[in-house]
N, CA, C and O atoms as a MOPAC input file, in Angstrom:
PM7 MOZYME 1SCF
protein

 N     -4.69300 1     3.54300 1    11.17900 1
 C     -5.84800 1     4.17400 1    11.76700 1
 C     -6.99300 1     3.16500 1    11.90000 1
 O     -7.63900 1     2.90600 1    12.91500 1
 N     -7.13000 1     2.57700 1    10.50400 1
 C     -8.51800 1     1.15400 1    10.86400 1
 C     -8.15500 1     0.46000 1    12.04500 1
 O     -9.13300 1     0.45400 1    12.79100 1
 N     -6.81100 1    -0.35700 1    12.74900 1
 C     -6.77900 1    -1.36600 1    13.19700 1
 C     -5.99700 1    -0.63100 1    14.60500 1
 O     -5.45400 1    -1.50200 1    15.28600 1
 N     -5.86800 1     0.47000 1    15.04700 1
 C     -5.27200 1     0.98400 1    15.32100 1
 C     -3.81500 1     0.07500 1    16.11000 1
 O     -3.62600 1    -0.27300 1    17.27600 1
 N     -2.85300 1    -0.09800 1    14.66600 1
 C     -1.79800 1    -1.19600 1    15.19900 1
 C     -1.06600 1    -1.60800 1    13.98400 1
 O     -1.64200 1    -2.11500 1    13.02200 1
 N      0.74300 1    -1.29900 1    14.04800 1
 C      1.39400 1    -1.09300 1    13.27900 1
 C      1.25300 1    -2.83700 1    12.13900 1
 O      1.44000 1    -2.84300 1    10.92200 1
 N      0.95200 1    -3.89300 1    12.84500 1
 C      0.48000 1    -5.00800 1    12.18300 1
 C     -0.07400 1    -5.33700 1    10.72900 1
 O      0.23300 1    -6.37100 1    10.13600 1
 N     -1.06600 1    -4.19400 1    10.11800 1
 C     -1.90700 1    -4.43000 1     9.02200 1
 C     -0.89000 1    -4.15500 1     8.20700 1
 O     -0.28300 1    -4.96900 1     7.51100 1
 N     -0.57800 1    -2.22800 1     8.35100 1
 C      0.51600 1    -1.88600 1     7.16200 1
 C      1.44700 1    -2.46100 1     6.65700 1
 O      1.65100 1    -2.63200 1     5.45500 1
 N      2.29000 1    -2.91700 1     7.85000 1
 C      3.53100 1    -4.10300 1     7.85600 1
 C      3.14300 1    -5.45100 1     7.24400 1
 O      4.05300 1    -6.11800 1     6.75100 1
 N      2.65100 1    -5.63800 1     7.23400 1
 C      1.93600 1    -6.73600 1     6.41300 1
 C      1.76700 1    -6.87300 1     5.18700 1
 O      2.30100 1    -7.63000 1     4.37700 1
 N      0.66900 1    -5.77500 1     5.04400 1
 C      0.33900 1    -5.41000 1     3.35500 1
 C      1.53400 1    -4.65100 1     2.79000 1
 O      1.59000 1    -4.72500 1     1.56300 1
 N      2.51300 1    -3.93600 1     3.36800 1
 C      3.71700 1    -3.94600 1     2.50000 1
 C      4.67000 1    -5.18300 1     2.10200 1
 O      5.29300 1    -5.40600 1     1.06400 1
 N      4.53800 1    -6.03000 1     3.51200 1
 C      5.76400 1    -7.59000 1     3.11900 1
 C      5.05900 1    -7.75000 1     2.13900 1
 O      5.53600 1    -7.40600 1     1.05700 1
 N      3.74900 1    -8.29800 1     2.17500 1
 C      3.20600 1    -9.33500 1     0.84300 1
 C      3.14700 1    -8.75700 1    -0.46100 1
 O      3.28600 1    -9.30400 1    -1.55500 1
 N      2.85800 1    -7.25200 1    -0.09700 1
 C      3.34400 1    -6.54400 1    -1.45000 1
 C      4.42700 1    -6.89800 1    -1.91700 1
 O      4.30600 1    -7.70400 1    -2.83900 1
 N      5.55300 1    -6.59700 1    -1.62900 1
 C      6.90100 1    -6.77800 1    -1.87700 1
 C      7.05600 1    -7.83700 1    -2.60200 1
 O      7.24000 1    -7.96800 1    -3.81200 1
 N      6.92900 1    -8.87200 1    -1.42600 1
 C      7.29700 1   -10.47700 1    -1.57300 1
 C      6.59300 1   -10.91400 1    -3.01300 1
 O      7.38700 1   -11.50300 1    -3.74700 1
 N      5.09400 1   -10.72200 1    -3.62900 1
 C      4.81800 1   -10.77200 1    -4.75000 1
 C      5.22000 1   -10.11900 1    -5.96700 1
 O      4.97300 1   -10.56600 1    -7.08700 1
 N      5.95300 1    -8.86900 1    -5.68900 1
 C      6.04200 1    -8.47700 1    -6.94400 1
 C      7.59500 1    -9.11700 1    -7.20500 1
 O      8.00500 1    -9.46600 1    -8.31100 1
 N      8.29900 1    -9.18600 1    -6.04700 1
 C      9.89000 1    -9.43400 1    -6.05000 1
 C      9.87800 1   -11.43700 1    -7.09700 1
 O     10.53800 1   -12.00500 1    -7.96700 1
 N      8.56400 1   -11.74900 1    -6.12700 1
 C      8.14900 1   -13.71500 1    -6.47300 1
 C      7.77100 1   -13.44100 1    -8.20600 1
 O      8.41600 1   -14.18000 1    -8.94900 1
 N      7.03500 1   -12.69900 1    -8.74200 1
 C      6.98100 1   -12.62700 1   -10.19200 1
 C      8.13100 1   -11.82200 1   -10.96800 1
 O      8.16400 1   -11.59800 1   -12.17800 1
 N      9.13200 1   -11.41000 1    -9.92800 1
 C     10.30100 1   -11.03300 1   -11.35300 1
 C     10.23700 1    -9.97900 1   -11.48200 1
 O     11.36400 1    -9.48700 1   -11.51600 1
 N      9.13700 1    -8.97600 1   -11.62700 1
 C      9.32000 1    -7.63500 1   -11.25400 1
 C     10.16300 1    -6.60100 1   -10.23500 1
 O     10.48600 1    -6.87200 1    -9.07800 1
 N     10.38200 1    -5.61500 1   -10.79700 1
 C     11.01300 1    -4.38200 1    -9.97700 1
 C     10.06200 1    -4.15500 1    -9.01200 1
 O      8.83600 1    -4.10200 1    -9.11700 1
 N     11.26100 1    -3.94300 1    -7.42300 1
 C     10.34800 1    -3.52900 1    -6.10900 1
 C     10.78600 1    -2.48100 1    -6.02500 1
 O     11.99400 1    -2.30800 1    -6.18800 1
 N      9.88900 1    -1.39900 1    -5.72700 1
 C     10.40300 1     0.10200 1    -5.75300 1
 C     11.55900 1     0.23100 1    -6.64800 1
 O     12.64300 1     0.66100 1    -6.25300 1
 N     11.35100 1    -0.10700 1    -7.73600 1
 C     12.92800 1     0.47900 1    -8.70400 1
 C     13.64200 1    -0.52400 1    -8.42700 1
 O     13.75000 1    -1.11400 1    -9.50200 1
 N     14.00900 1    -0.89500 1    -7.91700 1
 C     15.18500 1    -2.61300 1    -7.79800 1
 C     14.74500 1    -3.94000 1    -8.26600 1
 O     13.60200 1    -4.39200 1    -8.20000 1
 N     15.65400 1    -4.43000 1    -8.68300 1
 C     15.49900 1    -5.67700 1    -9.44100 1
 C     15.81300 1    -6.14700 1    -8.59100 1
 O     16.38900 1    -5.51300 1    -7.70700 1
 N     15.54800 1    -7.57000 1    -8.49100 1
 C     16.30700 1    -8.96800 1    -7.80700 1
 C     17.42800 1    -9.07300 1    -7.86800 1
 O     17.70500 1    -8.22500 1    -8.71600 1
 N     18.34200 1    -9.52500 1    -7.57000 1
 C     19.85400 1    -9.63100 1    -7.74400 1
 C     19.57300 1   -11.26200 1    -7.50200 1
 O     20.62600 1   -11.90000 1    -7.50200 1
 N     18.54800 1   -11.95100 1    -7.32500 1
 C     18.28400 1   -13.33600 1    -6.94400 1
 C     17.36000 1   -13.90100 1    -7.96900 1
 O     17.42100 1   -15.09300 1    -8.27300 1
 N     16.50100 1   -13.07600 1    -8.51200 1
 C     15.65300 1   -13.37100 1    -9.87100 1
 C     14.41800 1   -13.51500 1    -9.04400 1
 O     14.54700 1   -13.26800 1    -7.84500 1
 N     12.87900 1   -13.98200 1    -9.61900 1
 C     12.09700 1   -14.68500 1    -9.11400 1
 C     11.65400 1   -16.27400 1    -8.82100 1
 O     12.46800 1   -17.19100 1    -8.70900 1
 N     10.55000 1   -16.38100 1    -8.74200 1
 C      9.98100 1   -17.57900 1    -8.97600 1
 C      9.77200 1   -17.83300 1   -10.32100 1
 O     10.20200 1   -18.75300 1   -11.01700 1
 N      8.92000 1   -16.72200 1   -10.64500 1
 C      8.60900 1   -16.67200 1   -11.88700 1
 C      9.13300 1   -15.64700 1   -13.04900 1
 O      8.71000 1   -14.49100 1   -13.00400 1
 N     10.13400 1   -16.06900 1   -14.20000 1
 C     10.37200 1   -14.67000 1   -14.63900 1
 C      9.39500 1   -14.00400 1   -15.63500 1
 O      8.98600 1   -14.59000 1   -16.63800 1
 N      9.04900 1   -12.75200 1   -15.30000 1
 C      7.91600 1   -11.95400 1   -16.26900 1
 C      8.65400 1   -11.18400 1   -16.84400 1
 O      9.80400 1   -10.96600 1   -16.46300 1
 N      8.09100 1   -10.61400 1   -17.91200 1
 C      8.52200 1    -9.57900 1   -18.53000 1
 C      7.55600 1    -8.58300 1   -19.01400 1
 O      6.96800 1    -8.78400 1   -20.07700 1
 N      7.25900 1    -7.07000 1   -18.01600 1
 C      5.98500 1    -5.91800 1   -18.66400 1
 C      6.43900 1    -5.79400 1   -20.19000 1
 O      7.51800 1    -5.87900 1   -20.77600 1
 N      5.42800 1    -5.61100 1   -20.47400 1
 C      5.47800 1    -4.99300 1   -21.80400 1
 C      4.11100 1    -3.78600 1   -22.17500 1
 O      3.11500 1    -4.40400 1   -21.79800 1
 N      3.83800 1    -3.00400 1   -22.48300 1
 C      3.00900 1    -2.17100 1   -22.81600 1
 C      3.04300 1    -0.61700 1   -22.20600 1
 O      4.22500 1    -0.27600 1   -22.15500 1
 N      2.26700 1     0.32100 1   -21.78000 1
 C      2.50500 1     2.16900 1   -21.55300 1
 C      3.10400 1     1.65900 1   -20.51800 1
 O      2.76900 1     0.62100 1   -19.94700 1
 N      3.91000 1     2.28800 1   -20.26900 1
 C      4.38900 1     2.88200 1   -18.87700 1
 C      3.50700 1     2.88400 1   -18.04100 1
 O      3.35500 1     2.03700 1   -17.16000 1
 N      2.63100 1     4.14400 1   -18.30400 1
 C      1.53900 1     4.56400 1   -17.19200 1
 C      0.55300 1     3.44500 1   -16.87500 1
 O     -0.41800 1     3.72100 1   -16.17000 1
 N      0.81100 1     1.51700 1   -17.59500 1
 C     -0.15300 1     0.82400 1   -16.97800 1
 C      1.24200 1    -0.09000 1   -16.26400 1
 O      1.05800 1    -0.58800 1   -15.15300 1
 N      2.37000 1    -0.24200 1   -16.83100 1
 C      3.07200 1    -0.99700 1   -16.33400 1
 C      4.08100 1    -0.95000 1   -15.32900 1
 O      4.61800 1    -1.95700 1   -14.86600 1
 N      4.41500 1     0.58600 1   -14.88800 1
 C      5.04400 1     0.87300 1   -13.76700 1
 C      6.46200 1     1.61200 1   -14.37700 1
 O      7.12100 1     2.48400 1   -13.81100 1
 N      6.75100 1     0.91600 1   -15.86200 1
 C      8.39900 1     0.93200 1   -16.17100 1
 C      8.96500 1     0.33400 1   -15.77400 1
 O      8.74900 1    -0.82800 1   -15.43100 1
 N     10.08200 1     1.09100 1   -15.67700 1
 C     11.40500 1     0.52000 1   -15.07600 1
 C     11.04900 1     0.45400 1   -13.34700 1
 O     11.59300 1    -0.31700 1   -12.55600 1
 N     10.26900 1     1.21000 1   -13.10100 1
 C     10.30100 1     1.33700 1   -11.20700 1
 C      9.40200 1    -0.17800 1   -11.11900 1
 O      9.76700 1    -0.96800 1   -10.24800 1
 N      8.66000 1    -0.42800 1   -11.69400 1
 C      7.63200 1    -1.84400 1   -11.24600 1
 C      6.16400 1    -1.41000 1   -11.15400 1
 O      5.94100 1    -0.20300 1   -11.24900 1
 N      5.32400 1    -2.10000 1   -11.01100 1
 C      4.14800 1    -2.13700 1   -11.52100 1
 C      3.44900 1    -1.35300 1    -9.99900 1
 O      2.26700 1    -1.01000 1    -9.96200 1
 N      4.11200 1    -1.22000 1    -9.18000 1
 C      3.31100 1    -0.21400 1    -8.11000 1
 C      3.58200 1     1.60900 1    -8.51300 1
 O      3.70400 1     2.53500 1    -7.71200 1
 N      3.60400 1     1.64000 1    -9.66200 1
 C      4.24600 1     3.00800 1   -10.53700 1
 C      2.91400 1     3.17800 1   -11.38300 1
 O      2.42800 1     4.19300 1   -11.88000 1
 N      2.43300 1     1.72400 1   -11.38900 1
 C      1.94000 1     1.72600 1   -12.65200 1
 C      0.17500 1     2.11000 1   -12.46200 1
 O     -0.23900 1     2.12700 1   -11.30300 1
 N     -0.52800 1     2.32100 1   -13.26200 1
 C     -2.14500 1     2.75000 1   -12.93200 1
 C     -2.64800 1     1.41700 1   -12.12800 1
 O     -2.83600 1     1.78700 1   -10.96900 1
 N     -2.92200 1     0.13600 1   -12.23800 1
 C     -3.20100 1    -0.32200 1   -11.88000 1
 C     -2.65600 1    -0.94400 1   -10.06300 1
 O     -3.29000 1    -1.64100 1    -9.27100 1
 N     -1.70000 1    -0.52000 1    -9.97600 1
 C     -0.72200 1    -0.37300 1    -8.51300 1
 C     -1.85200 1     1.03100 1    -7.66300 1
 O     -2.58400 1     0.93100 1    -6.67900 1
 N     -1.64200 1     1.89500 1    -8.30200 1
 C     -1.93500 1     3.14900 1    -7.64000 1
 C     -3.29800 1     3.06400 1    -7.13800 1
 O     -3.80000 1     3.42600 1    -6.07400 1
 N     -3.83600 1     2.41300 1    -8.32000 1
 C     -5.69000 1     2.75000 1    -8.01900 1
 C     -5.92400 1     1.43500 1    -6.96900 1
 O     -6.80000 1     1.59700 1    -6.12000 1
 N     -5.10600 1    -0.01000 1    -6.97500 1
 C     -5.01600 1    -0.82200 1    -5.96900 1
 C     -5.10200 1    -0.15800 1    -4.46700 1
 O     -5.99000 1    -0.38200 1    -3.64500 1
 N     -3.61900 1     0.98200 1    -4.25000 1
 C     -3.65200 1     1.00800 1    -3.19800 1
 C     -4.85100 1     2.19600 1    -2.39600 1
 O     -5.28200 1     2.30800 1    -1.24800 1
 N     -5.19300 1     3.34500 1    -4.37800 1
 C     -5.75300 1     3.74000 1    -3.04300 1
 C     -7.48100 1     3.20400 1    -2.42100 1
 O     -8.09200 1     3.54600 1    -1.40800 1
 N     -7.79400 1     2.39600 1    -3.36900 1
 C     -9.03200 1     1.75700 1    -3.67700 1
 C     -8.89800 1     1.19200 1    -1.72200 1
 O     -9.65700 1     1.42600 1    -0.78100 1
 N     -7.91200 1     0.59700 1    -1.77700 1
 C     -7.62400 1    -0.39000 1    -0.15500 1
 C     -7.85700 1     1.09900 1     0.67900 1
 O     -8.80900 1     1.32800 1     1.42500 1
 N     -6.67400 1     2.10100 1     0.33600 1
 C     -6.74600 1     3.27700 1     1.64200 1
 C     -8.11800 1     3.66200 1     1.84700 1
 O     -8.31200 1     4.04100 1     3.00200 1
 N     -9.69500 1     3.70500 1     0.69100 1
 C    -10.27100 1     4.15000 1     0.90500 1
 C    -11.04100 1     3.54200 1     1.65000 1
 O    -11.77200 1     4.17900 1     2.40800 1
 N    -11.06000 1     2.00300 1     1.60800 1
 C    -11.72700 1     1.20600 1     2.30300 1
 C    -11.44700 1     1.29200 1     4.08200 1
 O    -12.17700 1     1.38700 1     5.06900 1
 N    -10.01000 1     1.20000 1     3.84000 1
 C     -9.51000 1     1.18900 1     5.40100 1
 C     -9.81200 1     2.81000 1     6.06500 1
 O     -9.89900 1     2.98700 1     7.28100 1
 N     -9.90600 1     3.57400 1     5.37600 1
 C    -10.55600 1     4.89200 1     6.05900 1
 C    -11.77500 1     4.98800 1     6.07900 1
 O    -12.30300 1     5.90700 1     6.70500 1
 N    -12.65100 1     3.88000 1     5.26900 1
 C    -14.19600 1     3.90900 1     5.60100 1
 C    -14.41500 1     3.28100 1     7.06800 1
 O    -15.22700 1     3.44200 1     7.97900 1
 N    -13.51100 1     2.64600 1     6.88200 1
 C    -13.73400 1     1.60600 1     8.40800 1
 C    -13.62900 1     2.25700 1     9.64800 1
 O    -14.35400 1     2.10200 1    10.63100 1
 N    -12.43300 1     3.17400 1     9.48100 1
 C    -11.61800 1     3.72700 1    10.67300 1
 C    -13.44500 1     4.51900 1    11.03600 1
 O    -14.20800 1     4.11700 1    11.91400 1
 N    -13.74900 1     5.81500 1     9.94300 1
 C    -14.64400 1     6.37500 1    10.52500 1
 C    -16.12300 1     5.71200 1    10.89000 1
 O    -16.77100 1     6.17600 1    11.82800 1
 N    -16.48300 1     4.91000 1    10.32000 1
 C    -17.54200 1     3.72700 1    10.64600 1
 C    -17.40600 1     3.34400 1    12.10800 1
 O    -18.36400 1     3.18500 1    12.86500 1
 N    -16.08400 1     3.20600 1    12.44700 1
 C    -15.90900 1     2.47500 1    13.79900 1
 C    -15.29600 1     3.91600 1    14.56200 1
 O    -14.58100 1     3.68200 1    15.53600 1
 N    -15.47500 1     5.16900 1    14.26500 1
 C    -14.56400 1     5.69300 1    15.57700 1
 C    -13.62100 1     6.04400 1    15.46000 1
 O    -13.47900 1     7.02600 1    16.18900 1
 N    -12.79600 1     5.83500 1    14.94200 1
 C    -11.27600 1     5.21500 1    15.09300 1
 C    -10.77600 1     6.61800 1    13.84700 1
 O     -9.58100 1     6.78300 1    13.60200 1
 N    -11.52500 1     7.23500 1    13.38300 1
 C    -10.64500 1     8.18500 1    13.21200 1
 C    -11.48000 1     9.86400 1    13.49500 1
 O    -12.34900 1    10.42300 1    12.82800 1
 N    -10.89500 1    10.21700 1    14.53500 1
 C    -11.67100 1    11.28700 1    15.02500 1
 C    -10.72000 1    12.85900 1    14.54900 1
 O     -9.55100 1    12.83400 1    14.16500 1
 N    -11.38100 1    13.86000 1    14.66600 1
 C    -10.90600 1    15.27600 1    14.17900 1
 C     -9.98500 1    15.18700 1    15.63500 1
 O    -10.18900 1    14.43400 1    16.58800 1
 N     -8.54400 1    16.56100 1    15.41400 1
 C     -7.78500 1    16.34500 1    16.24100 1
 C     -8.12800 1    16.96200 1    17.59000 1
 O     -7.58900 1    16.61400 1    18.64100 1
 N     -9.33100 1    18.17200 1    17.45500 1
 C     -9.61400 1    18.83000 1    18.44900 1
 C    -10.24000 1    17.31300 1    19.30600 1
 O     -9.89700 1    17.11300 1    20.47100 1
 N    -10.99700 1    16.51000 1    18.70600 1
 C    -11.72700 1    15.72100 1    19.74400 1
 C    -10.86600 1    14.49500 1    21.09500 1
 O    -11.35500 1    13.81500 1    21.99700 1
 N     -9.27800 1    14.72300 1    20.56500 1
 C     -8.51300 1    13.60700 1    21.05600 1
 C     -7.80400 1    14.77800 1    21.51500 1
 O     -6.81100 1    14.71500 1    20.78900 1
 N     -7.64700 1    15.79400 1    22.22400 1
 C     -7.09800 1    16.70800 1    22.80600 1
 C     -5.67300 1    17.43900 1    22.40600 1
 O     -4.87100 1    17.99200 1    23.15900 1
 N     -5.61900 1    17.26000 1    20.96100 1
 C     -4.37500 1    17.77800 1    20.34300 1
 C     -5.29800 1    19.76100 1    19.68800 1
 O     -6.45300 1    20.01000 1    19.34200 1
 N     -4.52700 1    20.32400 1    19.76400 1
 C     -4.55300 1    21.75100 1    19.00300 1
 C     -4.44400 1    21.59500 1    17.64100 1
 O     -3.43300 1    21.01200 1    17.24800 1
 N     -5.38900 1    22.04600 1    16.67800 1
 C     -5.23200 1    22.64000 1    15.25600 1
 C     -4.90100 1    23.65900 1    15.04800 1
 O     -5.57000 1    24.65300 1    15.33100 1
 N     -3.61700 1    23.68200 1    14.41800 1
 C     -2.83500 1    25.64300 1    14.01600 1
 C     -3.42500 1    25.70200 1    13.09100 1
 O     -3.36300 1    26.70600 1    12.38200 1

């Protein structure tokens, strides 16, 4: 919606990925079958470290992304770019 263009998301998911996969961590629940760059090992709650799924599970993952969504939806409406649906000629049921 900020950029209106599949580019940003696709993006900020590769580099997501690619970093957590590059430190050794679980990507969405999967391990490397290749290892990392670097091998880490979480240790501490769950609820800060992700578990077993990886650290985008974890509090500090969550409040990352939505801290970013909130930014990128400040923008969208700042600039326009995200309007109610009646105003772009779609129907609300």
């Amino acid at each position: 919606m900020a950029t209106r263009a599949l580019w940003l998301p696709i993006g900020i998911h590769f580099a997501w990925n690619v970093a957590e996969a590059g430190f050794g961590t679980a990507v969405s629940g999967k391990s490397s079958e290749f290892g990392g760059l670097i091998q880490t090992r979480l240790s501490g709650p769950t609820a800060l470290t992700g578990g077993t799924f990886g650290p985008e599970a974890g509090l500090a993952g969550i409040l990352t992304c939505l801290a970013t969504a909130a930014l990128l939806l400040r923008h969208a409406v700042r600039t326009d770019r995200a309007r109610r649906a009646e105003s772009i000629g779609h129907r609300v049921m």
